[in-house]
Every structure is written in structure tokens, then in C-alpha cells.
mmCIF file of C-alpha atoms and ligand atoms in Angstrom:
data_model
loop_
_atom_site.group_PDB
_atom_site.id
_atom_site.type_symbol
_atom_site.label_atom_id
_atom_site.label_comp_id
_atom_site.label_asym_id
_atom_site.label_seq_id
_atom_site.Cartn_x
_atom_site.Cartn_y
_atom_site.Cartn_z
ATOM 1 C CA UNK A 1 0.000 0.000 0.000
ATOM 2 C CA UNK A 2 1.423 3.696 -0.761
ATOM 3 C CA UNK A 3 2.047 5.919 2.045
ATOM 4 C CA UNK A 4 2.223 9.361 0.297
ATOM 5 C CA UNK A 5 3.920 8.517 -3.168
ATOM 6 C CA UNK A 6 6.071 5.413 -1.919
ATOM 7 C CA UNK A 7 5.050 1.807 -1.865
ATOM 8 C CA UNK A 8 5.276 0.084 1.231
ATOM 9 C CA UNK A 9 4.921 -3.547 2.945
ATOM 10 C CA UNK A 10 4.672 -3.504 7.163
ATOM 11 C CA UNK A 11 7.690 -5.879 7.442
ATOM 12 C CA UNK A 12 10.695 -6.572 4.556
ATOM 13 C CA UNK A 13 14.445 -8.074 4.628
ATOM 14 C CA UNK A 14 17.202 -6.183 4.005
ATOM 15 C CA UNK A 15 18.250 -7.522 0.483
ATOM 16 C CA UNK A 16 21.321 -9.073 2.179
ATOM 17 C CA UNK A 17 18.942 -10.910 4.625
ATOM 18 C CA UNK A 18 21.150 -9.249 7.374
ATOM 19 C CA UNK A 19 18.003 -7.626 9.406
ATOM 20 C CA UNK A 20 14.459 -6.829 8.754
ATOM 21 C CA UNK A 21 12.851 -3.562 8.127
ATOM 22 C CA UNK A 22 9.482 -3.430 10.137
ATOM 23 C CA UNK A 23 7.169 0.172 10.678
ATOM 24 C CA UNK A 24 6.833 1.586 13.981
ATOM 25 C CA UNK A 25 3.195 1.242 15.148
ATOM 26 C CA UNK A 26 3.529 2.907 17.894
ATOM 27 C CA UNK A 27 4.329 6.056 16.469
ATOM 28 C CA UNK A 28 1.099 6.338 13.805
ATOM 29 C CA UNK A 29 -0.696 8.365 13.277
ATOM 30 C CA UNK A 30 1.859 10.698 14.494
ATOM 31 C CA UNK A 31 5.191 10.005 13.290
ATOM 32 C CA UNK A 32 5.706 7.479 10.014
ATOM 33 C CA UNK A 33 8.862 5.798 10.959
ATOM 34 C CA UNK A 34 10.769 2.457 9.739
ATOM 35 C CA UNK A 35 12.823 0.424 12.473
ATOM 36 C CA UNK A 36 15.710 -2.106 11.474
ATOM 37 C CA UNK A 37 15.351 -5.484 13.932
ATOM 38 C CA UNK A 38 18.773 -6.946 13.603
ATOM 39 C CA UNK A 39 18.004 -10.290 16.488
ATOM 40 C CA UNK A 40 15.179 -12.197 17.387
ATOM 41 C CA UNK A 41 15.565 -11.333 20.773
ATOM 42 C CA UNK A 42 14.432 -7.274 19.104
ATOM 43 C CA UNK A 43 11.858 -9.328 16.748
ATOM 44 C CA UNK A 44 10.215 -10.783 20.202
ATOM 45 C CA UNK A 45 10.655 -7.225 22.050
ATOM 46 C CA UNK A 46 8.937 -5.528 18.815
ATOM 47 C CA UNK A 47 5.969 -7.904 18.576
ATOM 48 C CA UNK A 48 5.530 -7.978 22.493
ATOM 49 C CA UNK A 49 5.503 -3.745 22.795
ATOM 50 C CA UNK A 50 3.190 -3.996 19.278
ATOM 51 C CA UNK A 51 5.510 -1.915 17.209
ATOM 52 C CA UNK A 52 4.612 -4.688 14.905
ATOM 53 C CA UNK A 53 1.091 -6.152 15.422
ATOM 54 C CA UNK A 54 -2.503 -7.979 14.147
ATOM 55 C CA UNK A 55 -2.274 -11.032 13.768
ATOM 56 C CA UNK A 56 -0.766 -12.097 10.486
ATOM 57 C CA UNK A 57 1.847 -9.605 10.543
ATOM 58 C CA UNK A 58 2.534 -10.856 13.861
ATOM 59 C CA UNK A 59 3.171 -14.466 12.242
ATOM 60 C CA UNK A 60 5.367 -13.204 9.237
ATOM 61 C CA UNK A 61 7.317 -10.620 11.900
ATOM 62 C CA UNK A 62 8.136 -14.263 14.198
ATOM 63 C CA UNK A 63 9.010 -16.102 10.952
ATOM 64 C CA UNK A 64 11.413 -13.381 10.192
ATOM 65 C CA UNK A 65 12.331 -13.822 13.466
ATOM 66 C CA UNK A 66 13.042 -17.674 12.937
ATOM 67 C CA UNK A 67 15.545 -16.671 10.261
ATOM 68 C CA UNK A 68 17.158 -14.084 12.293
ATOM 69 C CA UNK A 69 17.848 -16.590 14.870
ATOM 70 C CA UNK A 70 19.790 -18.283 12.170
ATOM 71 C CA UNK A 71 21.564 -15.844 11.335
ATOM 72 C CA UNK A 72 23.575 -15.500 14.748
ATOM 73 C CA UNK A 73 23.810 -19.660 15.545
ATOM 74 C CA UNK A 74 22.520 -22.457 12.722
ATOM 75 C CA UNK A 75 22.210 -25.010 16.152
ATOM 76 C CA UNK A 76 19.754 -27.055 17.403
ATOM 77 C CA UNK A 77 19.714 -25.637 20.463
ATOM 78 C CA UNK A 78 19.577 -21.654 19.672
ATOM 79 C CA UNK A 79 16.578 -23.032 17.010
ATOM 80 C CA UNK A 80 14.452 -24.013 20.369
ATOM 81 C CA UNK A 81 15.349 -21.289 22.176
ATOM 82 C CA UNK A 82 14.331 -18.769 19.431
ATOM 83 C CA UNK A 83 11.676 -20.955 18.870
ATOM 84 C CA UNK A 84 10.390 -20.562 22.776
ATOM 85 C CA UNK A 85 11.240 -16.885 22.783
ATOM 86 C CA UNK A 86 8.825 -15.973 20.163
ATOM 87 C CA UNK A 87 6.040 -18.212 20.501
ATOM 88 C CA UNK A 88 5.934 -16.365 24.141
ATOM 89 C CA UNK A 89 5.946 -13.039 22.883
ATOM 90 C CA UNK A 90 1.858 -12.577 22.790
ATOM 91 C CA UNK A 91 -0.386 -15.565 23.123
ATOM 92 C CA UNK A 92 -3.564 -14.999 21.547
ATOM 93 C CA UNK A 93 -3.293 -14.674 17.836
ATOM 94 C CA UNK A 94 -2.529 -18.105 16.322
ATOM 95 C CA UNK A 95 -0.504 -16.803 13.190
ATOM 96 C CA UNK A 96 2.301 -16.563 15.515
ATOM 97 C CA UNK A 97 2.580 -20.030 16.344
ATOM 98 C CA UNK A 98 1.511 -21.131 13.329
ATOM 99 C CA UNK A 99 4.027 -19.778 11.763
ATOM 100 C CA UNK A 100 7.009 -20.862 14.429
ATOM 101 C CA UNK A 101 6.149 -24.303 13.513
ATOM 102 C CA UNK A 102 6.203 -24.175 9.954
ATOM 103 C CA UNK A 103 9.892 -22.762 10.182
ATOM 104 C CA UNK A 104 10.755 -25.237 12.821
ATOM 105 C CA UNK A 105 9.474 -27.916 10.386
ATOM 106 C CA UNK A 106 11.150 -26.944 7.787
ATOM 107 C CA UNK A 107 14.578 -25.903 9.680
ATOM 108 C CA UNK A 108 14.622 -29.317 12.014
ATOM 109 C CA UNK A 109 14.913 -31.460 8.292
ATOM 110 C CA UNK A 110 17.315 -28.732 6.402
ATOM 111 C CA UNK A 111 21.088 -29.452 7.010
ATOM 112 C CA UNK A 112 22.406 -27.648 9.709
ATOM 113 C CA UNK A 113 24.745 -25.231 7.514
ATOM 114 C CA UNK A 114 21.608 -24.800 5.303
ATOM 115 C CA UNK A 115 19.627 -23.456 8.000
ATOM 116 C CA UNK A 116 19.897 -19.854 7.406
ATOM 117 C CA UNK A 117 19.403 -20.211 3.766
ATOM 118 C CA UNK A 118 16.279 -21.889 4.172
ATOM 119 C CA UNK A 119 15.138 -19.870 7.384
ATOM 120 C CA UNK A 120 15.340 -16.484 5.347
ATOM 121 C CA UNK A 121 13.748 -18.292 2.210
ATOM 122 C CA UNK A 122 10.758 -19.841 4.564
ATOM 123 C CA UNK A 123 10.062 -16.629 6.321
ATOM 124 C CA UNK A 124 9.332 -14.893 2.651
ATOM 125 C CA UNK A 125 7.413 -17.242 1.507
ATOM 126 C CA UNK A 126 4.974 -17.305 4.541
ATOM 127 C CA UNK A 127 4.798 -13.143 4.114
ATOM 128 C CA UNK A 128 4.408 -13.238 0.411
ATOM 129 C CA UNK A 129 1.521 -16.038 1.218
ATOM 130 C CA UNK A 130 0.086 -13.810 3.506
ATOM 131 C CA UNK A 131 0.242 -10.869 0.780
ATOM 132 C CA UNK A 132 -1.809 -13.092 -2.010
ATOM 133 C CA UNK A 133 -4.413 -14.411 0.748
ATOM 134 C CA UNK A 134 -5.331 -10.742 1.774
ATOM 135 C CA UNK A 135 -5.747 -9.985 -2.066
ATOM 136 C CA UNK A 136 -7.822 -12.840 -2.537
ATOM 137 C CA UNK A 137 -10.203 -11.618 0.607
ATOM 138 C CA UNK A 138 -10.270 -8.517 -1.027
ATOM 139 C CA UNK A 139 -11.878 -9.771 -4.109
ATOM 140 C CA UNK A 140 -14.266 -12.482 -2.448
ATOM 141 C CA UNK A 141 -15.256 -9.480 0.000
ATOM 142 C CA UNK A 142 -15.982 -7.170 -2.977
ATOM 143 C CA UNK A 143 -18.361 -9.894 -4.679
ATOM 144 C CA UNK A 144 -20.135 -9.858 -1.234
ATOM 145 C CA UNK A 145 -20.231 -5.782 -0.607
ATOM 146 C CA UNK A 146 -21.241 -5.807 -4.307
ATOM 147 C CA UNK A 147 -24.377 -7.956 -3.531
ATOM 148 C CA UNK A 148 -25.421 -5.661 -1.140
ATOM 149 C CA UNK A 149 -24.529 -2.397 -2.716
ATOM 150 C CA UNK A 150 -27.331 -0.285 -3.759
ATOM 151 C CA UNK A 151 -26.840 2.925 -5.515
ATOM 152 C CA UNK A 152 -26.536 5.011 -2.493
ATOM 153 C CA UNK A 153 -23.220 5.273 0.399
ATOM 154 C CA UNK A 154 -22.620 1.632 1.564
ATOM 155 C CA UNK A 155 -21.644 2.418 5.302
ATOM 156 C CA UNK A 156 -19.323 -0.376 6.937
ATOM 157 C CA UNK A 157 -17.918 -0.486 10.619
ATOM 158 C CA UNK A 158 -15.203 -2.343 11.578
ATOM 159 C CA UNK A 159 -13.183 -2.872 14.755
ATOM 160 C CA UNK A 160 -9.525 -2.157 15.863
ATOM 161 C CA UNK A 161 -7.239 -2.232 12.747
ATOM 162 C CA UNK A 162 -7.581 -4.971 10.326
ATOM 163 C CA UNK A 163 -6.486 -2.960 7.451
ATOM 164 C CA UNK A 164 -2.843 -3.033 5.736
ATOM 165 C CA UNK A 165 -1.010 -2.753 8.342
ATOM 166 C CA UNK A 166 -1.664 -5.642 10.769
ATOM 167 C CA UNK A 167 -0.602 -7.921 7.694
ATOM 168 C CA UNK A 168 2.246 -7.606 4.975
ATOM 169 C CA UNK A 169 0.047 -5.749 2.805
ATOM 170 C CA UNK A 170 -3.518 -5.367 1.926
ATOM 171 C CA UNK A 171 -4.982 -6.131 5.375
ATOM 172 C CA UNK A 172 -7.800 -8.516 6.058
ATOM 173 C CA UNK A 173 -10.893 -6.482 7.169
ATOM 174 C CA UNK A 174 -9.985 -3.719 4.874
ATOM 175 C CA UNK A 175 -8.745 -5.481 2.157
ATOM 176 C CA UNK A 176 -12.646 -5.694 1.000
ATOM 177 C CA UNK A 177 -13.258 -2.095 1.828
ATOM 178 C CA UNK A 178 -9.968 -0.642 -0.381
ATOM 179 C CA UNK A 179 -11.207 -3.367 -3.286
ATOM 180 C CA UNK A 180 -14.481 -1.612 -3.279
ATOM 181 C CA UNK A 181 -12.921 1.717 -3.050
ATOM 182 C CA UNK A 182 -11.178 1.173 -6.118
ATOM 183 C CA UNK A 183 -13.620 -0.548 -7.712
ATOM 184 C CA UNK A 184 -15.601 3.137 -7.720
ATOM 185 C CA UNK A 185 -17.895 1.932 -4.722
ATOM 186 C CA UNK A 186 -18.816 4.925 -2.527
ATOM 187 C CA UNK A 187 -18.136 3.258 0.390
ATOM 188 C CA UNK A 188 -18.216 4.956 4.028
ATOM 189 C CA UNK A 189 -16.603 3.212 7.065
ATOM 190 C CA UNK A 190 -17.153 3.951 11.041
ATOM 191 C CA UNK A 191 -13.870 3.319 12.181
ATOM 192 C CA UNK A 192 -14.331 2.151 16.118
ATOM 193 C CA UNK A 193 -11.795 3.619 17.843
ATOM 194 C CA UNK A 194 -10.554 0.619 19.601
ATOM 195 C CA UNK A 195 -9.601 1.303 23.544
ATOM 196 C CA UNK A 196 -7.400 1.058 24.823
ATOM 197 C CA UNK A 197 -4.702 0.808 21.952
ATOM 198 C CA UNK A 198 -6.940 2.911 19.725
ATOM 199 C CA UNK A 199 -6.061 0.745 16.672
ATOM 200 C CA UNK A 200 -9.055 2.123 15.336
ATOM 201 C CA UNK A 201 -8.189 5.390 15.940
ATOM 202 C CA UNK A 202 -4.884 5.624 15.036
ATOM 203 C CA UNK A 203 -4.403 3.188 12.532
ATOM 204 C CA UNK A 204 -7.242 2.134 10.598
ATOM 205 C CA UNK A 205 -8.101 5.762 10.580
ATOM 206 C CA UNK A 206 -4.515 6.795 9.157
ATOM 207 C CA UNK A 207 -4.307 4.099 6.517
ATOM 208 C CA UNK A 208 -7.874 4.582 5.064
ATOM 209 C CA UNK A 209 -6.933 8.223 5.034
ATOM 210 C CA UNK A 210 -3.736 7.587 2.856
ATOM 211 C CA UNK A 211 -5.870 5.473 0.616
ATOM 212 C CA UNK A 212 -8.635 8.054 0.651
ATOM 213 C CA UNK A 213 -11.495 6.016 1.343
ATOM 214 C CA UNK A 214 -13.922 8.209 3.542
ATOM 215 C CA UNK A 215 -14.080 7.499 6.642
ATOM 216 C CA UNK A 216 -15.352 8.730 10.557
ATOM 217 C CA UNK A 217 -14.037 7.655 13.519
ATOM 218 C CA UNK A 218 -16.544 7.042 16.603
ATOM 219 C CA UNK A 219 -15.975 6.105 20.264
ATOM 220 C CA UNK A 220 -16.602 2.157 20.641
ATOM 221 C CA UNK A 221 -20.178 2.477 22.575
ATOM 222 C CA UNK A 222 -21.395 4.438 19.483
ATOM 223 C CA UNK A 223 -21.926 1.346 17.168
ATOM 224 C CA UNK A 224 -25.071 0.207 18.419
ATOM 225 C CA UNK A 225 -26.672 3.506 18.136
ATOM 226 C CA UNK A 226 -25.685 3.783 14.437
ATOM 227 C CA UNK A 227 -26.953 0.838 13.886
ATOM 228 C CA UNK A 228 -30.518 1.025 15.385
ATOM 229 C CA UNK A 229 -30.333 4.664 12.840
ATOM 230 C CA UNK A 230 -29.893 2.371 10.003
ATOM 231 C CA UNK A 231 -26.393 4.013 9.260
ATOM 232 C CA UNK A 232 -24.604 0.447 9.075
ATOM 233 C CA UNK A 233 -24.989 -2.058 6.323
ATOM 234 C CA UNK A 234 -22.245 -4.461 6.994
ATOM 235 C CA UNK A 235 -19.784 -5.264 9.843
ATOM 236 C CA UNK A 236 -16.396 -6.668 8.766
ATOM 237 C CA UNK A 237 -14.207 -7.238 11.367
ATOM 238 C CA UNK A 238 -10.737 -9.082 11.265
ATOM 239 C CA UNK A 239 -9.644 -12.180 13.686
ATOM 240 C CA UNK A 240 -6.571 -13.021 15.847
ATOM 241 C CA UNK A 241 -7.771 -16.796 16.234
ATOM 242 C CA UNK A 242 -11.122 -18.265 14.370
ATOM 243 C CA UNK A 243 -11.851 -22.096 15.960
ATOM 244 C CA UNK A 244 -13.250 -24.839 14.067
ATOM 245 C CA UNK A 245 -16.447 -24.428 15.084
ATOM 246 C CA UNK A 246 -16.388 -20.974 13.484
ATOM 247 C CA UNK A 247 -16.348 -19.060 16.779
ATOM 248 C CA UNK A 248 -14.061 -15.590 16.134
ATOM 249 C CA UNK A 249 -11.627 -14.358 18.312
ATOM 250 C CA UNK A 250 -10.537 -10.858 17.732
ATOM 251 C CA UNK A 251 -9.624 -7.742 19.462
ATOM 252 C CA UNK A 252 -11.797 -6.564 22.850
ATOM 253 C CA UNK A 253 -15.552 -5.225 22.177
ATOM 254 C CA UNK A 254 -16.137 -7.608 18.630
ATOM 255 C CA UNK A 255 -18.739 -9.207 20.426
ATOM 256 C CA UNK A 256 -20.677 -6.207 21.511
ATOM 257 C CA UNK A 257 -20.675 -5.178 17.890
ATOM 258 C CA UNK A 258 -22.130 -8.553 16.902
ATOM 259 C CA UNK A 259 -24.793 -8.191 19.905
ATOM 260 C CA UNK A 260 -25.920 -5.112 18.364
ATOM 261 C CA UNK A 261 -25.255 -6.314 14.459
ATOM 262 C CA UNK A 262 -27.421 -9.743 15.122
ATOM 263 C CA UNK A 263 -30.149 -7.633 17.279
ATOM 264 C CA UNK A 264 -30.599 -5.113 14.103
ATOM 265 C CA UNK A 265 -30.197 -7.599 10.969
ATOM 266 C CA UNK A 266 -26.843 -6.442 9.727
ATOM 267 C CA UNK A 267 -24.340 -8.848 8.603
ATOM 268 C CA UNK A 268 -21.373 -9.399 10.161
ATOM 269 C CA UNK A 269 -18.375 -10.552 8.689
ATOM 270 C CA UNK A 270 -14.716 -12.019 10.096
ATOM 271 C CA UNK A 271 -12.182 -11.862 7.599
ATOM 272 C CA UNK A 272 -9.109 -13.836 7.629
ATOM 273 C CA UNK A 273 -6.812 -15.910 5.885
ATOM 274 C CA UNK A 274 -6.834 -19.556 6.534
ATOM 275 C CA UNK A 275 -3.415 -19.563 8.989
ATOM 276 C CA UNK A 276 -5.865 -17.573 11.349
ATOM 277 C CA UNK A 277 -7.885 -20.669 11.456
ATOM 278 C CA UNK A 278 -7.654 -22.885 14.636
ATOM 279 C CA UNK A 279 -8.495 -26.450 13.430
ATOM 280 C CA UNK A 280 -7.132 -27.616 16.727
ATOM 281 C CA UNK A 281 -9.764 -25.790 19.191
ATOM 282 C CA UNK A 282 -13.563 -26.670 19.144
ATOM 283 C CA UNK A 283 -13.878 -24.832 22.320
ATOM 284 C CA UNK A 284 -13.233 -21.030 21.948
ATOM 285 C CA UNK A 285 -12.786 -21.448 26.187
ATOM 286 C CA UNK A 286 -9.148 -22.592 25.563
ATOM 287 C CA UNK A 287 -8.234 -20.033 23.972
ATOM 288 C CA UNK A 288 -5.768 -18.375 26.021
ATOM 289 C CA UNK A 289 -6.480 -14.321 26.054
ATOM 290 C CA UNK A 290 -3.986 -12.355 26.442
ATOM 291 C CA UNK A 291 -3.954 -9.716 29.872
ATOM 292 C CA UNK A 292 -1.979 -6.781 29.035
ATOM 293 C CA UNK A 293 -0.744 -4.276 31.259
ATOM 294 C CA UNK A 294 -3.588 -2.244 33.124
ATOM 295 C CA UNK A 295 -1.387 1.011 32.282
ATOM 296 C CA UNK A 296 -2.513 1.030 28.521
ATOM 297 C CA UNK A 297 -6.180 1.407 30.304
ATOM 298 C CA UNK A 298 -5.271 4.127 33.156
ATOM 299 C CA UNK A 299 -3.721 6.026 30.300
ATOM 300 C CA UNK A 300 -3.753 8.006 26.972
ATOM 301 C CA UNK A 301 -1.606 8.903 24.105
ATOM 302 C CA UNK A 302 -2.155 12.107 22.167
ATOM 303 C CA UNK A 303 -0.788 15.098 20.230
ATOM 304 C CA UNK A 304 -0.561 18.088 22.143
ATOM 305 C CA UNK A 305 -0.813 21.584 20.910
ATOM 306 C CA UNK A 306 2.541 22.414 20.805
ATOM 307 C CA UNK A 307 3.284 19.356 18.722
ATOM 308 C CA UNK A 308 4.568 16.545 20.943
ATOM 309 C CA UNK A 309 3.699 12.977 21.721
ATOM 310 C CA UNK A 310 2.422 12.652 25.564
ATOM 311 C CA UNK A 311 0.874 10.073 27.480
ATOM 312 C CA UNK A 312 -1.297 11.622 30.273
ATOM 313 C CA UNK A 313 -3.515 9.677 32.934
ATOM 314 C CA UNK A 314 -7.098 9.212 33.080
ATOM 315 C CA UNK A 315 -8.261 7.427 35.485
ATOM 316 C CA UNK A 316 -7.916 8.242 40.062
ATOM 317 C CA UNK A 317 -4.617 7.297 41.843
ATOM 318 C CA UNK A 318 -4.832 3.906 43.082
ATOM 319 C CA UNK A 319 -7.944 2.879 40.996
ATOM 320 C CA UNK A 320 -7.474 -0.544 39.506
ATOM 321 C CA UNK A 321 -7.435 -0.960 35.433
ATOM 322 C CA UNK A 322 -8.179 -4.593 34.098
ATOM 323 C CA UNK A 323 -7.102 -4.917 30.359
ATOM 324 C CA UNK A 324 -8.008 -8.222 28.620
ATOM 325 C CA UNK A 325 -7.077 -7.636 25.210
ATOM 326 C CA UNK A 326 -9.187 -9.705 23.187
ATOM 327 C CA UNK A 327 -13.436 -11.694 23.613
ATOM 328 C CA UNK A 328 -14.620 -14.200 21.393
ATOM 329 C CA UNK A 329 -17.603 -13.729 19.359
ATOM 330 C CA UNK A 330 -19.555 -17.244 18.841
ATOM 331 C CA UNK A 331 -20.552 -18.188 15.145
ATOM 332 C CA UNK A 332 -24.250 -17.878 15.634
ATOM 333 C CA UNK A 333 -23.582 -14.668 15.762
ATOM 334 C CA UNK A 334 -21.499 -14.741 12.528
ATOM 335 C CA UNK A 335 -22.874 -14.337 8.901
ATOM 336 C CA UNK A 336 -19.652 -15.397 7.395
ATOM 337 C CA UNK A 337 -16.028 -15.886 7.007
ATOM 338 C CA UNK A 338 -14.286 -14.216 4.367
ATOM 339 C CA UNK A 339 -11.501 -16.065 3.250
ATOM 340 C CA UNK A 340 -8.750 -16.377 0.620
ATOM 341 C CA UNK A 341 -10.809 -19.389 -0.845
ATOM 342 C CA UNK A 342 -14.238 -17.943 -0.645
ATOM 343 C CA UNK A 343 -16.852 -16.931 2.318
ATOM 344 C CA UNK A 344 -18.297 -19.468 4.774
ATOM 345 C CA UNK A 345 -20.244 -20.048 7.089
ATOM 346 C CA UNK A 346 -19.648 -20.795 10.457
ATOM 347 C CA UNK A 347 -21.222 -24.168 10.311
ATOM 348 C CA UNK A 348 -19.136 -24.827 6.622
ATOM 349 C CA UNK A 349 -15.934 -24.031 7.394
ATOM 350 C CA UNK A 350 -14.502 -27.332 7.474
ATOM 351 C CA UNK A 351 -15.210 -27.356 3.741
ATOM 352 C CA UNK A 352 -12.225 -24.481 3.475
ATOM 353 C CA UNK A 353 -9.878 -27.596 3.861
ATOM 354 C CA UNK A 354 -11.360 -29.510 0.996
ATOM 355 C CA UNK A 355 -11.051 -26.213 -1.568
ATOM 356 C CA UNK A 356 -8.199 -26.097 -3.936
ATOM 357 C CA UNK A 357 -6.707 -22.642 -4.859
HETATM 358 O O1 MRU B 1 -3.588 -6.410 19.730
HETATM 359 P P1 MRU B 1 -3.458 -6.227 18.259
HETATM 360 O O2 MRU B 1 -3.444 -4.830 17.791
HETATM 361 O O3 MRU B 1 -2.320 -7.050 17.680
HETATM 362 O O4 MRU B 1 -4.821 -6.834 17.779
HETATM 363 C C1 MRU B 1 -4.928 -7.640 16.737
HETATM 364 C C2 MRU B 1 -5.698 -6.972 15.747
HETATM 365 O O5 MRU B 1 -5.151 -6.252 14.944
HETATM 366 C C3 MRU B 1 -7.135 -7.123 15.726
HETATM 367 O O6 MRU B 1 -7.674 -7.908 16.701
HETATM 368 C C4 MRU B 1 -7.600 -7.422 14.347
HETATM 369 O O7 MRU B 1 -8.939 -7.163 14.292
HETATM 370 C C5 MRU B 1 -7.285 -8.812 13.875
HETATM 371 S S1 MRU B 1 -5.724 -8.963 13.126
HETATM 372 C C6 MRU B 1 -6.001 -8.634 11.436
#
């Protein structure tokens, strides 16, 4: 996606696969900044403080981290220990593990002074994978938006950021949304703003704004309202972890959203590519979700007047925060999942498996 003029992916190697370029999430919408990660021990430190985040970038960041690893020590033993590093960097979206074990799989069988070769070569693969999945969402998403479409503004609301920049490129949620855009649909979307990261806010908000796709941004309780005004068509929403069943896992207040979606008739969509999918879990209740530090509740970020970056509190001294990060939405409350082989069902997901490119 272009930011300004310039072409850009969320994570790329250096062409001498000596480090990896990744952007600096935590500086948007601010500040547009690259950062070189030159270790895993960095790649783990970037994923866990989000500078890199969502949940397929987070799997293509820890693959690049795999081949990083290999970089400093080809052994069996630094393999594990990069292995265990990453895979305990954030806990909740399954990309990340997903993709540790495909490089482990791949690294355990490839001779030992082949390891970085094949690490680097692995770890592009899985992004460029992730790159023609989103594309493919995009186009399955537009067919859908397209069915629905009548000749007036097609308002969508999504939730947290799902666009470009939580994958390599195109985003899942949004990859629909910028199809449609380009596709001369006059599409509107209410951006939720996403406590207490403010994904919504500061992300989704920036990168539909670079891609000039109108847009307003509205506090997270204002969804339901909207939608009882008949101001929403369609939810799309991304995923950190979709089980079996169908059930959706995905950033804290999707299920409110789908409450207020299923109580007003207004479909509601999970987009993701298929290493977002679960098969293992039936039961969204093991799912582990991931507490993060009650500061990012107790606090803000913003833009002051004169032009710098401060965090300032908001809640009383010695009031307790709690901050789980993600809530799972169950399927009957889904219309469908869009993925890069089509859009399911909750109930026919399985059949994703059986479907051929
Ligand atoms: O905690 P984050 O920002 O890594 O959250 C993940 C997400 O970006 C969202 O939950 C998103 O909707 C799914 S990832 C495309």
C-alpha cells in the first residue's frame, strides 16, 4: 500500500537478509517511521511492545524472526530457544505459532549449515503467502459488498485495525473495503476507535486516510446507536484466532458489535486468511487471552498543541485498570467468514480444507 507517493509492505528483509525492516506502530498516526530489527531477541521485544502487530503480521514478523535466529547460531539448540522466545511473545493470535512451527518444520529437516538459507527463504514465503491471501479476501469481500450495494453510500464499521497494516500488505478487514474503493464503490466506514490501543483510531483511521477512502471515527459504545439509525450495512471485522467451530476471536468489544449487528439484521463478517484458522480448538474457552498491562487502560496517548507525543492519565490514583485484550464472538452470531478461498459459514468451514486454490 502507498504511504504518500512510496510503496510500502509492514515488514521486509534487508536484500542481504542481514536484518528486517518493520514500521513503527507505535508512532502512527503521528510520526511514520521504519525500524531495522537486527536479532530475534528485538523481533520478540517488537511484537511484544506492538511496534509490529494484528495477527498475520505478527506471524510473518516471528518467521522473520526464525531466520534471524539463524543468522547469529545455525544449532539445534539456539533453534528451540528462538523458537520458545517468540512463541511467548503474545499468546492470543494463532498466526504466531503457526508460523514458528512451519519454520521449525522446515529448519529441524534442512542441514544444519543450510539453516539460514532456508530460514530467510521460509520466512518470505509465509509473508508473500500472507500478501496473495489478503488480495484474494479482497476480491471475495468485494463480490459480497457488491451484492449488497445499492446505488446510495454503503456504510461499513469495523473494529480495531484490520487494514494493511496488521498484515504484509492489503490487510484482512480492509482489504474488501480498499477493493471496493477502487472498484468506484462509494463506500463509508465507522472506524471504532478501539480502547485502549486505539487501533481504530490511530491506525485504521490513518491508513484509510492515505488510501482516501472516507471514513469517521466514533468512540466504541457508538456502534449500536448507528446501527438502530440504520447508518450500518455491513460489519467486517478481522480475527486473531477463528476455531473450528467458526467461533471468532478478535480484538476486545467484537462481540458487543455482533450483539448489536445480530439484534438489528446487519451482517457481520470475520475476515481472515486460513493460517488464522484454529483447526485444533472446538472450544473457543481454551483459547488463552492475552492480559496486558492495566497502564494502557489508566492512560492516553495524544498530540498536544505544541506538537509533541504525551501520554497523560485518566483514570484516580490507586484505581485498579483490568485490560483483557481480546473476547470471542460465537458463530451464531457470525454471517460469514471471508476467506482467501471464498466466504463461509460458520457451520461450513470445514469445507475451506477440501477447496483447492
Ligand atoms: O492487539 P493487536 O493490535 O495485535 O490486535 C490484533 C488486531 O489487529 C485485531 O484484533 C484485528 O482485528 C485482527 S488482526 C487482522
Amino acid at each position: 500500500m502507498k504511504v504518500g507517493k512510496q510503496s510500502f509492505r509492514t515488514i521486509w528483509p534487508d536484500p542481504r537478509c542481514k536484518f528486517v525492516h518493520i514500521i513503527d506502530q507505535t508512532q502512527l498516526p503521528f510520526a511514520f517511521k521504519t525500524l531495522q530489527i537486527h536479532s530475534t531477541e528485538q523481533m520478540a521485544h517488537a511484537i511484544k511492545t506492538m511496534q509490529v502487530r494484528g495477527a498475520p503480521l505478527i506471524g510473518a514478523a516471528a518467521a522473520y524472526g526464525m531466520a534471524l535466529a539463524m543468522l547469529e547460531d545455525e544449532s539445534d539448540e539456539y533453534l528451540l530457544s528462538a523458537t520458545e522466545m517468540l512463541k511467548n511473545s503474545r499468546p492470543t493470535a494463532v498466526n504466531l505459532a503457526w508460523a514458528v512451527n512451519r519454520m521449525l518444520a522446515v529448519l529441524k529437516v534442512a542441514p544444519h549449515n543450510r539453516r539460514n538459507f532456508t530460514a530467510w527463504r521460509e520466512a518470505a514465503e509465509i509473508a508473500q503467502e500472507d500478501v496473495t491471501q489478503n488480495q484474494r479476501i479482497g476480491q471475495h469481500g468485494l463480490g459480497l459488498i457488491k451484492s449488497h450495494y445499492q446505488d446510495k453510500t454503503f456504510n461499513i464499521l469495523t473494529h480495531c485495525n484490520a487494514g494493511w497494516l496488521a498484515t504484509v500488505d492489503y490487510g484482512t478487514a480492509l482489504s474488501p473495503i480498499y477493493a471496493a474503493h477502487d472498484a468506484g464503490l462509494n463506500v463509508h466506514v465507522w472506524v471504532d476507535e478501539t480502547r485502549p490501543r486505539n487501533q481504530g483510531a490511530a491506525l485504521t483511521a490513518w491508513e484509510l486516510g492515505q488510501h482516501g477512502v472516507p471514513h469517521t471515527v466514533i468512540t466504541d459504545n457508538a456502534g449500536g446507536h448507528l446501527m438502530q439509525q440504520g447508518l450500518v450495512d455491513m460489519v467486517i471485522v478481522g480475527a486473531d484466532r477463528v476455531t473450528a467451530n467458526g467461533d471468532v476471536c478478535n480484538k476486545i468489544g467484537t462481540y458487543l458489535k455482533a450483539l448489536a449487528a445480530f439484534d438489528n439484521q446487519i451482517p457481520f463478517y470475520a475476515a481472515v486468511p486460513s493460517p488464522t484458522i484454529d483447526w485444533e480448538i472446538a472450544d473457543y474457552k481454551n483459547i488463552e487471552i492475552e492480559e496486558r498491562d492495566s497502564g494502557e487502560v489508566a492512560t492516553i496517548q495524544g498530540l498536544t498543541a505544541d506538537g509533541s507525543v504525551q501520554t497523560v492519565r485518566l483514570i484516580p490514583e490507586g484505581s485498579k485498570a483490568a485490560n483483557p485484550a481480546f473476547d470471542v464472538t460465537p458463530a451464531r452470531l457470525i454471517t460469514g467468514i471471508i476467506t482467501e478461498k471464498g466466504v463461509f459459514s460458520p457451520a461450513e468451514l470445514v469445507k475451506l480444507t477440501l477447496k483447492s486454490d
